Each structure stands twice: as C-alpha cells, then as structure tokens.
Short mmCIF file of C-alpha atoms in Angstrom, two decimals:
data_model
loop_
_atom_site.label_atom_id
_atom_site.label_comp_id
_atom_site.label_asym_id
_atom_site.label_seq_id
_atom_site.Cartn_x
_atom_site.Cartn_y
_atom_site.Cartn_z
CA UNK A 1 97.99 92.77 14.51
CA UNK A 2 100.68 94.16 16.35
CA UNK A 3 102.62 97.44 15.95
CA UNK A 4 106.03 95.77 14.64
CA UNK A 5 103.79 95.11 11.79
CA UNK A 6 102.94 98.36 10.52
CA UNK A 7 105.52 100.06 8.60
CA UNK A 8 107.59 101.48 11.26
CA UNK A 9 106.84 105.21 9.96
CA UNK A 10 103.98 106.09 12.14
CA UNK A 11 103.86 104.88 15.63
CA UNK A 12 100.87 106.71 16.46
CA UNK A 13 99.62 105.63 13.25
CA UNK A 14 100.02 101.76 14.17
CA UNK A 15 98.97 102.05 17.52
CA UNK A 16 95.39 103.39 16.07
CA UNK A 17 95.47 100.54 13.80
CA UNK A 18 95.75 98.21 16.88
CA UNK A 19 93.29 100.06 18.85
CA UNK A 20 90.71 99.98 15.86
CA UNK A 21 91.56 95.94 15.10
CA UNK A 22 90.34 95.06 18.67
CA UNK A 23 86.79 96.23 17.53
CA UNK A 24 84.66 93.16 17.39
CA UNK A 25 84.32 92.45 13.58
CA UNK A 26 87.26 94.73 12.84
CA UNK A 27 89.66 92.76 10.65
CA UNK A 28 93.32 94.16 10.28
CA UNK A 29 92.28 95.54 6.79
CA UNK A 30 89.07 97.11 8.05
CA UNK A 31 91.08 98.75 10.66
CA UNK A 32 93.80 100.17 8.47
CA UNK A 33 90.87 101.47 6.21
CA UNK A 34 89.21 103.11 9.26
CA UNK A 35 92.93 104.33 10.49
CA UNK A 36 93.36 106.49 7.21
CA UNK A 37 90.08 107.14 6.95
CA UNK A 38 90.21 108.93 10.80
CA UNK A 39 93.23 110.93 9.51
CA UNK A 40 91.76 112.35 6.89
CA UNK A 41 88.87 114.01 8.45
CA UNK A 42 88.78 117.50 9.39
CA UNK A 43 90.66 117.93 12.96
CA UNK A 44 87.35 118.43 14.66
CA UNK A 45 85.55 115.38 13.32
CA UNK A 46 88.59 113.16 14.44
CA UNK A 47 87.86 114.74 17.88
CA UNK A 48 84.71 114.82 18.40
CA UNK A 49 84.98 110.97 18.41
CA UNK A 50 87.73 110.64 20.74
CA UNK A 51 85.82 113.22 22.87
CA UNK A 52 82.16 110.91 22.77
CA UNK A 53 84.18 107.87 23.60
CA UNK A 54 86.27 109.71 26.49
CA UNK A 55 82.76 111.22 27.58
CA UNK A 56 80.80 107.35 27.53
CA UNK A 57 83.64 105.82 29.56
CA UNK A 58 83.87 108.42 32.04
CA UNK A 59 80.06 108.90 32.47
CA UNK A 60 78.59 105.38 31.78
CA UNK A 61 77.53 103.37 34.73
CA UNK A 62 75.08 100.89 35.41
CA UNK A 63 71.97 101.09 36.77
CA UNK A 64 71.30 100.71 40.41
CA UNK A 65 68.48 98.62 40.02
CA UNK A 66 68.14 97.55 36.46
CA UNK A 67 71.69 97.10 35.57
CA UNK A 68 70.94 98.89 31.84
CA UNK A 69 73.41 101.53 31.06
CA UNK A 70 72.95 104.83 31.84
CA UNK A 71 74.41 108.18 32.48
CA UNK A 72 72.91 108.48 35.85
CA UNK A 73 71.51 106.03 38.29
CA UNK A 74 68.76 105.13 38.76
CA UNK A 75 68.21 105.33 34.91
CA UNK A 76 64.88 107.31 32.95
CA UNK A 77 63.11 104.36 32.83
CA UNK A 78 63.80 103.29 36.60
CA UNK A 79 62.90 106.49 37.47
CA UNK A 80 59.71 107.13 35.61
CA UNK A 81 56.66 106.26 37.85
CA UNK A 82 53.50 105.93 35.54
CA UNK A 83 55.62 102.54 34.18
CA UNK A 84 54.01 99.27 36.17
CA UNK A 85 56.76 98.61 38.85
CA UNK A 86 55.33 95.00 39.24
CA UNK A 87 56.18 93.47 35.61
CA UNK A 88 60.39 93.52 35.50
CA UNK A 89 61.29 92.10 31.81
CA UNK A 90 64.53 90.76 31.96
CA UNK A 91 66.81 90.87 28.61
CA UNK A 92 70.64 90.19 27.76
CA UNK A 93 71.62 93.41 26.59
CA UNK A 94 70.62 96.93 26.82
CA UNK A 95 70.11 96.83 22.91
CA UNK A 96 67.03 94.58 24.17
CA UNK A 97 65.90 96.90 25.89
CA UNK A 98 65.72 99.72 22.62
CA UNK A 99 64.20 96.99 20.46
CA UNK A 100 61.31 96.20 23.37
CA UNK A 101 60.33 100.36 24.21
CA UNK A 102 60.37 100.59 20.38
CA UNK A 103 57.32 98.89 20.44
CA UNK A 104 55.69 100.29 23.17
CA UNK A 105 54.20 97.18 24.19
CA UNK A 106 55.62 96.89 27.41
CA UNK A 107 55.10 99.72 30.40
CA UNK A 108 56.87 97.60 33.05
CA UNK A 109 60.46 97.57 34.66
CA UNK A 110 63.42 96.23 32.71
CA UNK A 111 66.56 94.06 34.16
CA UNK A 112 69.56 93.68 32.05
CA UNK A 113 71.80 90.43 32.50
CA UNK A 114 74.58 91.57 30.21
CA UNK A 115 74.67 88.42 28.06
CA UNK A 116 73.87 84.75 28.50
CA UNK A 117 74.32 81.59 30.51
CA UNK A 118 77.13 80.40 27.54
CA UNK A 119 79.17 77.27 28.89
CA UNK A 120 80.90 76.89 25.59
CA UNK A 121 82.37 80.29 26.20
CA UNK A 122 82.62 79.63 29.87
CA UNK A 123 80.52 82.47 30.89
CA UNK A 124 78.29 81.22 33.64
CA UNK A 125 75.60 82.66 36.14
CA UNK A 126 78.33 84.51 37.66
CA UNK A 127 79.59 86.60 35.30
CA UNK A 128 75.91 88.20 34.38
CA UNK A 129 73.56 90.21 36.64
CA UNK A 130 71.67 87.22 37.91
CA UNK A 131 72.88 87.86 41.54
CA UNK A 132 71.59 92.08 41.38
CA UNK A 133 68.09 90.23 39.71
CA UNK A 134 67.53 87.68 42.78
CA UNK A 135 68.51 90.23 45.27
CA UNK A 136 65.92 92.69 43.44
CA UNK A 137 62.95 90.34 43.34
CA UNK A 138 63.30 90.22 47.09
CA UNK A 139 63.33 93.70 47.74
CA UNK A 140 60.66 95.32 45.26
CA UNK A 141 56.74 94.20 44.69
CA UNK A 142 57.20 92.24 41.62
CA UNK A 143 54.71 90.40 40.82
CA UNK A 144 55.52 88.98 37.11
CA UNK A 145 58.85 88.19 35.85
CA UNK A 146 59.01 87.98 31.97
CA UNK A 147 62.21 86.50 30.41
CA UNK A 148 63.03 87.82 27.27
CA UNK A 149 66.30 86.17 26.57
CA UNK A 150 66.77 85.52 22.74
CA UNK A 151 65.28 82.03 21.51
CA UNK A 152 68.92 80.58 21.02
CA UNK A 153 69.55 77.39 23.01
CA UNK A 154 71.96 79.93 25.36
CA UNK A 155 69.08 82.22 26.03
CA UNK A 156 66.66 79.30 27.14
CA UNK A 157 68.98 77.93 28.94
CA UNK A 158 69.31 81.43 31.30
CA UNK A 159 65.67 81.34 31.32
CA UNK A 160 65.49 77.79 32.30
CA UNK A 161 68.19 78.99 35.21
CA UNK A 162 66.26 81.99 36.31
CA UNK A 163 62.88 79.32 36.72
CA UNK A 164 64.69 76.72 38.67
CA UNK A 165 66.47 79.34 40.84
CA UNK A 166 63.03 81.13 41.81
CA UNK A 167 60.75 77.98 42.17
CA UNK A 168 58.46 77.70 44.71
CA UNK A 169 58.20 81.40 45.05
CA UNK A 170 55.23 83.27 44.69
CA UNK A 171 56.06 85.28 41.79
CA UNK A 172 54.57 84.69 38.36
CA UNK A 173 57.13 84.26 35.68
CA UNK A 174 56.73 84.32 31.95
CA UNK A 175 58.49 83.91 28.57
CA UNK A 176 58.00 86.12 25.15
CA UNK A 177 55.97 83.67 22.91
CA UNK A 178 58.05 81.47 20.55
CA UNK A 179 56.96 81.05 17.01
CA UNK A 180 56.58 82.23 13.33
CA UNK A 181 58.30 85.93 12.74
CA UNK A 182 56.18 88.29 10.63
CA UNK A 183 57.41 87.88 6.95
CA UNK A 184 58.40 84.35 7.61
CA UNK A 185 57.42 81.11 5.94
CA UNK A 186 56.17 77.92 7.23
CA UNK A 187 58.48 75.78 4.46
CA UNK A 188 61.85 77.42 5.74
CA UNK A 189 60.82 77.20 9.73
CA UNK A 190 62.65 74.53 11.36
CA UNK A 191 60.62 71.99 13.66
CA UNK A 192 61.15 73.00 17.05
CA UNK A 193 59.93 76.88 16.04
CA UNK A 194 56.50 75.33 14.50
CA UNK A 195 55.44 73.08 17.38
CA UNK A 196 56.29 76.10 20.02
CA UNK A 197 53.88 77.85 17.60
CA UNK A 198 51.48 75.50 17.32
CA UNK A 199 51.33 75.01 21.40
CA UNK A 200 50.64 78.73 21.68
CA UNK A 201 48.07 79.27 19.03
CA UNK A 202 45.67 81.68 19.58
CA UNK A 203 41.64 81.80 19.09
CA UNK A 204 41.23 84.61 16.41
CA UNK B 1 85.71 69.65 -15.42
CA UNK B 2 85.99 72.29 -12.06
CA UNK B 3 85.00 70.08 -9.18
CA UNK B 4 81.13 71.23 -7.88
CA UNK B 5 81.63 74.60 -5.64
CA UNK B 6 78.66 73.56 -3.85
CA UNK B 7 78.60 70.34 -1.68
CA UNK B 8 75.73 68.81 0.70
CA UNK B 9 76.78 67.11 3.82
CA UNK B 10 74.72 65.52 6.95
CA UNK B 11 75.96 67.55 10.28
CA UNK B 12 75.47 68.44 13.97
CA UNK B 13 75.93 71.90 14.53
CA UNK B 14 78.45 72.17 17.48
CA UNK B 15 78.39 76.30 17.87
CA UNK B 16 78.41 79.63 16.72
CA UNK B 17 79.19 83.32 17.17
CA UNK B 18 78.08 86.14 15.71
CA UNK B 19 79.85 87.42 12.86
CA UNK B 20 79.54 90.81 10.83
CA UNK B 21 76.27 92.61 10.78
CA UNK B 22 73.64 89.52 10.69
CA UNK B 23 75.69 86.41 9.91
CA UNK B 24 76.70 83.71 11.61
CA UNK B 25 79.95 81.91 12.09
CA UNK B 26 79.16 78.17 12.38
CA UNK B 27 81.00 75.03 13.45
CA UNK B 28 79.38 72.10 12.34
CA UNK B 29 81.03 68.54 12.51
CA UNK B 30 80.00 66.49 9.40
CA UNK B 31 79.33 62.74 8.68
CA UNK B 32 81.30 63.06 5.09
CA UNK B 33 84.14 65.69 5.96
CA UNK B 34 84.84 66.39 9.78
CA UNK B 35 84.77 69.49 11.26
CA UNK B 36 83.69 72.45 9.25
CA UNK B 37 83.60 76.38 10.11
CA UNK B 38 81.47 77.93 7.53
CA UNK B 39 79.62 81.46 7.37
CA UNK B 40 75.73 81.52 7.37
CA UNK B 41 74.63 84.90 5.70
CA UNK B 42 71.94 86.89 7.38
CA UNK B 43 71.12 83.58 9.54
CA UNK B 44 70.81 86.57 12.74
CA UNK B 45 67.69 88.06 11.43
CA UNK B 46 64.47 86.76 12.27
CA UNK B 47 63.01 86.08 8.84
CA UNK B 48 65.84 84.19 7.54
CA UNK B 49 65.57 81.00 6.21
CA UNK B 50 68.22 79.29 8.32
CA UNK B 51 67.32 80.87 11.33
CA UNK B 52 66.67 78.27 13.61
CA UNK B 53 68.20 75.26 11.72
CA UNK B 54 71.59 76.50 13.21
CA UNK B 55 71.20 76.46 16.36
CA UNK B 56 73.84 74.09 18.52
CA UNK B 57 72.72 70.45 18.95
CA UNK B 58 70.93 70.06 16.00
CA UNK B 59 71.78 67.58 13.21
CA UNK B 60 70.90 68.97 9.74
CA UNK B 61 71.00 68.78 6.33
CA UNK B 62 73.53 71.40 4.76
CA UNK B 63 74.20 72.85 1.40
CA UNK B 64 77.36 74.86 1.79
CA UNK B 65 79.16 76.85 -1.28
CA UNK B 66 82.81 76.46 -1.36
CA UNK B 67 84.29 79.73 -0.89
CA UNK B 68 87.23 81.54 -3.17
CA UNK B 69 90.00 80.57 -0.52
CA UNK B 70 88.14 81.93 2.36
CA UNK B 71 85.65 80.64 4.24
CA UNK B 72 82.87 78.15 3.37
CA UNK B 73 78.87 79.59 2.83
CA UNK B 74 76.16 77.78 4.31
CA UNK B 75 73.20 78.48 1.64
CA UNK B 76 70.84 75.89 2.60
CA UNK B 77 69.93 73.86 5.66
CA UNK B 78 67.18 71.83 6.56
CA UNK B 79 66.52 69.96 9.86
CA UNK B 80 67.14 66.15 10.40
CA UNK B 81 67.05 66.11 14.30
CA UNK B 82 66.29 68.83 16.81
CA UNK B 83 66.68 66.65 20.23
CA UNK B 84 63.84 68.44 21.24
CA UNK B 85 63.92 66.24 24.82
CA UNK B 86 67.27 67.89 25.80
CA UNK B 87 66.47 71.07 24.71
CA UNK B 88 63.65 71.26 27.55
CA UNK B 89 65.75 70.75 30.72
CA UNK B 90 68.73 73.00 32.00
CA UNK B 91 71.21 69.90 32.81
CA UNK B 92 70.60 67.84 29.57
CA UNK B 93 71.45 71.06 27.33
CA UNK B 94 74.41 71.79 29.37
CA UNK B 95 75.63 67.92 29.03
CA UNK B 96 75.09 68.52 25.34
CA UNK B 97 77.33 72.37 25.44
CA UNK B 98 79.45 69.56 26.81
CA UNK B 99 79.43 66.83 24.53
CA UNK B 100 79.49 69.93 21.81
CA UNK B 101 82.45 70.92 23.06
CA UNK B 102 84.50 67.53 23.08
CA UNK B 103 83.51 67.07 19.53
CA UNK B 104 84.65 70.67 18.63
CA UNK B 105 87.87 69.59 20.29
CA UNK B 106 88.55 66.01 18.90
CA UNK B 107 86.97 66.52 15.58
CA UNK B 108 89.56 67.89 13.29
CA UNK B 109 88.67 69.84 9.91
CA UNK B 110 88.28 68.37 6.56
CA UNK B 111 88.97 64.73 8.14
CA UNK B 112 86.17 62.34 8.46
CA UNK B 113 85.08 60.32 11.40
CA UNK B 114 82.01 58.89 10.71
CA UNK B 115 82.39 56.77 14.30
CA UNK B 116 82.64 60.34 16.12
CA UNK B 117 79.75 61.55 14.37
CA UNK B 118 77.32 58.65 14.92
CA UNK B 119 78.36 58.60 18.42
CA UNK B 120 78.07 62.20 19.56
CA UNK B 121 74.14 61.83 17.86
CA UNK B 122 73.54 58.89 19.51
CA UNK B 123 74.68 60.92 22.80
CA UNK B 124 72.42 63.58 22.44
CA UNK B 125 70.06 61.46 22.07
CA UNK B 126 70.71 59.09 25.22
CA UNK B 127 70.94 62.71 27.43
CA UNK B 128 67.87 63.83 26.01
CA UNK B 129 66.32 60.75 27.31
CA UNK B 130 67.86 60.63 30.93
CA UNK B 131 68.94 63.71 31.70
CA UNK B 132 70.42 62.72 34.62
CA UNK B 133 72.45 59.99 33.78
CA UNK B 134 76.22 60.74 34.33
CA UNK B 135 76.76 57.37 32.80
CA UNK B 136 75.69 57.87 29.69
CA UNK B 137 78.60 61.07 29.47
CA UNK B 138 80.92 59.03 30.62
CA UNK B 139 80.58 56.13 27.69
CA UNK B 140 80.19 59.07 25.20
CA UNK B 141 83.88 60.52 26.56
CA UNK B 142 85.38 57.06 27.01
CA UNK B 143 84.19 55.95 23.25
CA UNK B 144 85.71 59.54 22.33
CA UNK B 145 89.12 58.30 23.00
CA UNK B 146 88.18 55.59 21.44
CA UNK B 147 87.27 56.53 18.16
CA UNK B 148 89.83 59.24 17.68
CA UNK B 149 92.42 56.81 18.38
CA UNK B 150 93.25 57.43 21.96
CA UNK B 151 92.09 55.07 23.98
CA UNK B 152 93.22 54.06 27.23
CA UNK B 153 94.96 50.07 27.60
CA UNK B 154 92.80 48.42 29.95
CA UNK B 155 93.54 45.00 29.78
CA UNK B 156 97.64 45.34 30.36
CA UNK B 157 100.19 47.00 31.89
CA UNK B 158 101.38 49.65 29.30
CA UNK B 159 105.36 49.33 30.61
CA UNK B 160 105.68 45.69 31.03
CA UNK B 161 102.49 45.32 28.97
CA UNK B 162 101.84 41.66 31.37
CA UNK B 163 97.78 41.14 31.80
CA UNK B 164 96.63 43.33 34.80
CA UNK B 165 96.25 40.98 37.91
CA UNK B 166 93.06 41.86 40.06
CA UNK B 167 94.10 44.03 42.86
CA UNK B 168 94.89 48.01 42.73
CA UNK B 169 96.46 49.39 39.37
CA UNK B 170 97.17 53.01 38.98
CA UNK B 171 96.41 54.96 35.74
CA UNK B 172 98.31 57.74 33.63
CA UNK B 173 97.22 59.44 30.37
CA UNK B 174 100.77 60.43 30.01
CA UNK B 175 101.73 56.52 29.31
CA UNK B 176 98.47 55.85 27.82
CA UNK B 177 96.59 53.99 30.34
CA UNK B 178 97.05 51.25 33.53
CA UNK B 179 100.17 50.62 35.29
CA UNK B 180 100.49 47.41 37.44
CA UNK B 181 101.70 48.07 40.74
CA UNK B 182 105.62 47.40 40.00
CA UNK B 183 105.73 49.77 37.30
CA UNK B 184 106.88 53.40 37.93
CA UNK B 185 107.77 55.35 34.62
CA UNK B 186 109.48 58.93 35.52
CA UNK B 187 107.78 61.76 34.69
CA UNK B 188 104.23 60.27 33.99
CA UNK B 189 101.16 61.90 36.42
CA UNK B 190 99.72 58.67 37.79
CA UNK B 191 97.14 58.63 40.01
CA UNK B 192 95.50 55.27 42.17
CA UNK B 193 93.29 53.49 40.13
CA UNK B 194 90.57 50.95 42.17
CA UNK B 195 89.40 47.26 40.55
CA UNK B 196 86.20 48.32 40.74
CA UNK B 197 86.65 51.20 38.43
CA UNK B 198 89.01 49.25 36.28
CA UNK B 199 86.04 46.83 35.90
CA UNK B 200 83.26 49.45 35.27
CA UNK B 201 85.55 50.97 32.40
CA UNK B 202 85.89 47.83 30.50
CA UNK B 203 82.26 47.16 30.77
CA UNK B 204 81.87 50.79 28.99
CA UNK B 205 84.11 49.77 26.75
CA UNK B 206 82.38 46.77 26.02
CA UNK B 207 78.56 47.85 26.26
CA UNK B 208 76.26 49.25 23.74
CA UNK B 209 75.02 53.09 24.62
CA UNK B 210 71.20 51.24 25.25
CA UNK B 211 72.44 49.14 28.14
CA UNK B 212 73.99 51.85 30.16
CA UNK B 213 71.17 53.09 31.85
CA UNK B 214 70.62 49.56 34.39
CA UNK B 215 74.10 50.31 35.55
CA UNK B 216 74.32 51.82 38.86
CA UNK B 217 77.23 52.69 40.81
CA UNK B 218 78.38 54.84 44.29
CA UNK B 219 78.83 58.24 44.71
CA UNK B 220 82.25 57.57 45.03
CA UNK B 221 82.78 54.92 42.54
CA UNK B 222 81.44 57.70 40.04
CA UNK B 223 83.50 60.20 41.09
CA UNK B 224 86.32 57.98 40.46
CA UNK B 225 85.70 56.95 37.06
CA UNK B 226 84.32 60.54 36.06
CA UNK B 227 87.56 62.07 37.02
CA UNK B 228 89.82 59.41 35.18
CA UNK B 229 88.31 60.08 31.90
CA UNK B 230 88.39 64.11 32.84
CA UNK B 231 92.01 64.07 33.41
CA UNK B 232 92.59 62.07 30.09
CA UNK B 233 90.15 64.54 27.66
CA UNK B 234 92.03 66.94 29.45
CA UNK B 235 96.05 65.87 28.87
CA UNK B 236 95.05 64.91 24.87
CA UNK B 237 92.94 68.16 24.39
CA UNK B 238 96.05 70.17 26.49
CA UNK B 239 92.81 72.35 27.76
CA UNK B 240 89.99 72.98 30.38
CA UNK B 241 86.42 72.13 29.16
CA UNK B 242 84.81 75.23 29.70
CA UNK B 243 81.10 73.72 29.38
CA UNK B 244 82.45 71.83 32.60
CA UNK B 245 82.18 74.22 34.93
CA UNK B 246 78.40 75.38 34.61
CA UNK B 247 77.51 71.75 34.69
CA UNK B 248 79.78 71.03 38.10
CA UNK B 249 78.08 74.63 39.68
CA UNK B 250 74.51 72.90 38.49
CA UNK B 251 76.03 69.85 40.49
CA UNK B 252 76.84 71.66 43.61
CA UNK B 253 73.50 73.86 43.75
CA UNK B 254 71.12 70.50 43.75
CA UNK B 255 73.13 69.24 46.39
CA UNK B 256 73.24 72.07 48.08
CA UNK B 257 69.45 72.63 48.21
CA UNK B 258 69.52 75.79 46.58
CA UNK B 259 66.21 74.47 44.70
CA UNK B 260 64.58 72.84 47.47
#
C-alpha cells in the first residue's frame, strides 16, 4: 500500500502503515489494525519496541564460524567447549537451530545456511552460507556433517548439493531420518514419506 | 440448486510458499481447470494430513472448497504420482523446478489444457528416467509452445510464407518462427538459424517423448537448438526463468571438475 492511500491526515500515521504492511504475512488491513493498535499503547510500550528493533539491528551479526545470529561473535554455542566440535549440523535458519537444542539431542556444532537451494525463487548456492560451510570444513576437525535441511524437495535438494560438492572427501556426512512424525497416521502419509520409513526401520 | 462449493480435480503441484502461521499457499496446475492457487490449512506442521502430498512435482488427487470470493481451500489430497526417480538426483529435480516453472508460466488460471497437463507429467517422468538428457527438456519446451498455441513455423518462411529451401534460415520469435534468407522484417531480433537444427526441431516436433532418448547430437548442435527455444519461452513469457540459472551453474561445475 502506499502512503497516497491513506487518508492524507497522518503522514506519520501512513508511513507506519507502510512500514508494518512490508511484514511478511502483513496484509494492508492487518497493518492498519497493528498501526492503531501501536498508537494506542502507553508511550513507553510503543517505545520499547522501536527501541528492541533499533537495539537487534544495531547489535545483530552473524557468527564467525556458524553463521547463526548472535549478539557477539563467535556465538554461546561456538564458544562453549564441552559441545563435540567434530559433529557440525547444518540447518536453514537459526529457528532450526532453537527447535534442535530444544531437544537436547544434539551436543555438536551448528552451521546456518540462511535458507535453501530454491531455483523457483532464484536463490541459488550463492546467496546462502554454503561458501563460509566449505571453507569451514577445511579449516576445523570435523569429522561428521549432518544435514538437517527440512524434508521439502528445496531442502533435499541443498543436501543433495552439499554431498556432491564434498565427495570424495574424508568426512562422514549424514541426514536427520525421514519418516512417520509422532501423532501421525499411516492412512494420511503420502508414499514417498512411508518407503523412506520403511528403508530406515529400526530393530526394537 | 447452489453449484457444489467443493470440487475434486487431478493436479501437479507446481509450488508453494509459506503463508500465515502453518499454511500453505499452493499452485497446482489441474487436468479439469488450469492453473489454480489455493490455500492448504495447517499443511506446515508435521502431523498434518497433507503434509507431504504438497510438495512440488507431485501429481495428486485434490479436494479443494471453493472459497467466499477469496481464495480456494485445499481440504483433501491424496497422492497419484510422486516421481520418486527425480526426486533422488540434484539435476533431475532442478530440470523439474524447471519444467515447474514453465507450466506456472504458460498455464493460465481457471482455463483448461489438458495437452499441457499430460505433457508436463509425462516430462517428469522422462527426467526422472534420464536425468541427463537435455533432449528430453527440450521436446517438453518445444511441445509447450505447442500446446499453448505458440508454436514456431517450421516448414515456411513466415513473411513470404514460400517452403524453406535447404540451406541456412534464420529464426525470430518476434515474427513467429523461420525466415528464408531474402526476408528481413524491421524490428524483429533474428538470429542465424543452421539446417541441421532446423531438421532436429521438426523431428521434435514430430517424435513421440519415448523416442527421444536414441537421438544424439554435438555439443554445439545442442547449444544451438537449446538456446532457440530459450529465447522463444523467453520473448512469449516477457521473463527470465529463474530455475535456469541453478541448472546452467550445475552445468558449468561438472564441466569444470568441481566434482571430480
């Protein structure tokens, strides 16, 4: 939406607006909602949120070695040494990365591509942290790469790019496990989902 | 009577982005109605019952409710056809982004073209069995302009419109296809066209999908006929194909050796 279609009242007030409807999933109703919403908080609300936004752009940078976000470099779990510095899980983004130490399953290193090989979208190997990966793999001890790149066809396909570009090293790489989620149901799982589960069955 | 709000079509699902909190936005082309955007509720979350169904280059069954004069719901979809084959190397899914793409672009919405639809399946289907046949992309995009109604003349002239003598022709998407040597329209991009590639596009246009795997042609020859049809998606679509360029960096790093 642009300004010249606000009521001309409020410049301020459409430029918010405008700001607000570039959110991703922020139509131009949700946004005026939000707009009025923002003005009628208390003054120190209102701020507060301009001030954590001003504070994450001016602090937020990215991880010397695993590319996640952070407010300094390297980041806590780079710098932590009881984790295994020879397992480096890579994911697309550092929301991955909450949803994996959640389940404190994994004690390794992370590496965060910032998205996916998409050619629909034209986003290729170039525009993700593929190049900081390779260059990392060279200089550190790693021993196992795991890819854990969402099981969309765009996240195997960055997996399948990440194998072809390190083959022949010696490096062991590995993928999460593909199959049923817990909760799910065999009628409703589509084809490709059961035969990945059925090749990695496991003796109970 | 109120016509049904819910209808069932047979698709291949061409994309999708996320949209909202767990839903999808989908683009499906459809044997019945053409191209379709439609939301899936929920399909982002692991347990749902389309997860996986949705994915890109899969051809499905779909029940989708009609919605109040917004967007269409997906509420049901079961699998037909994964391509399982193509989904298992790097170049054959990126050839099917590809082919994905060139639907997306050609199809238009609500307007059936059942040729389109059988021929981007049998596609995926061809890549998923040679991977590395570029042939097999380049029937798919020359039987694209076909059945949308766009293909190139072959066979004539398309200013004097006399048969096309054997010898060097030149070609032009602007004009609609080959130009014998003495005619020049103004304004038109033409570029050199060789016999042999002349001769190697009507066989496409002649062949079935099955016999285009015994075909073999130079580097060169290829490169020719590969660019021709580019330049003509290209001038009807009025766009790049973004899929393109991860496929042509995939080209360059085999022959560069990067995985040797």
């Amino acid at each position: 939406m642009t300004p010249d279609a606000i009521p001309a009242a409020s410049p301020s007030l459409a430029r918010l607006i405008q700001e607000l409807n570039r959110l991703p999933g922020i139509g131009p109703k949700s946004a005026q909602r939000l707009a009025y919403y923002l003005i009628r908080l208390p003054n120190e609300e209102a701020l507060a949120l301009a001030d954590a936004i001003s504070a994450v752009k001016s602090n937020i940078l990215f991880c010397q070695k695993c590319q996640n976000l952070t407010d300094s470099s390297p980041c806590g779990v780079c710098s932590e040494p009881q984790r295994n510095q020879e397992q480096i899980c890579v994911v697309e983004d550092p929301m991955d990365v909450l949803a994996l130490e959640r389940t404190r399953a994994f004690r390794g290193l992370y590496h965060v591509l910032h998205g996916v090989i998409s050619p629909l979208n034209g986003v290729g190997p170039d525009q993700l942290k593929l190049k900081e990966l390779f260059s990392r793999l060279t200089q550190e001890e790693v021993k196992e790469l795991i890819i854990a790149t969402n099981p969309t066809l765009e996240g195997e396909a960055t997996a399948m790019y990440i194998r072809r570009h390190l083959a022949g090293q010696e490096l062991k790489i590995t993928h999460l496990a593909r199959g049923l989620p817990v909760g799910g149901s065999l009628e409703y799982t589509d084809d490709l989902t059961l035969s990945r589960a059925f090749q990695g069955r496991q003796e109970l | 009577m109120a016509p049904p709000r819910t209808y069932h079509c047979e698709a291949l699902i061409l994309k999708h982005v996320p949209f909202g909190e767990a839903d999808l936005l989908v683009t499906f082309f459809t044997r019945e109605r053409g191209k379709i955007r439609a939301v899936a509720r929920g399909a982002r979350r692991s347990n749902s019952k389309l997860v996986g169904h949705l994915e890109p280059l899969t051809q499905v069954n779909l029940s989708v409710a009609q919605g109040r004069g917004g967007l269409d719901h997906v509420s049901q979809a079961q699998l037909i056809e994964s391509f399982a084959p193509l989904k298992d190397d790097l170049k054959a899914i990126t050839k099917g982004f590809y082919l994905a793409e060139l639907v997306d672009g050609f199809g238009s919405e609500a307007n059936p073209n059942q040729p389109l639809y059988h021929l981007a399946v049998a596609g995926l289907n061809a890549i998923g069995q040679d991977p590395e046949s570029e042939l097999s992309l380049r029937f798919f995009e020359l039987h694209l302009l076909k059945v949308s109604g766009l293909m190139p003349e072959l066979y004539q002239c398309v200013e004097c419109r006399k048969d096309l003598a054997p010898g060097s022709h030149r070609f032009s998407p602007d004009v609609g296809g080959c130009l014998c040597p003495d005619c020049r329209p103004a304004d038109a991009h033409v570029r050199p066209l060789s016999l042999r590639a002349l001769k190697v596009l009507r066989l496409l246009d002649r062949s079935q999908l099955r016999e285009i795997p015994s075909l073999k042609l130079s580097d060169s020859l290829a490169q020719e006929i590969k660019s021709l049809l580019g330049m003509s998606i290209e001038y009807w679509l009025d766009k790049q194909i973004q899929s393109n360029s991860f496929l042509e960096q995939l080209h360059r790093e085999e022959k560069s050796g990067v995985y040797s």
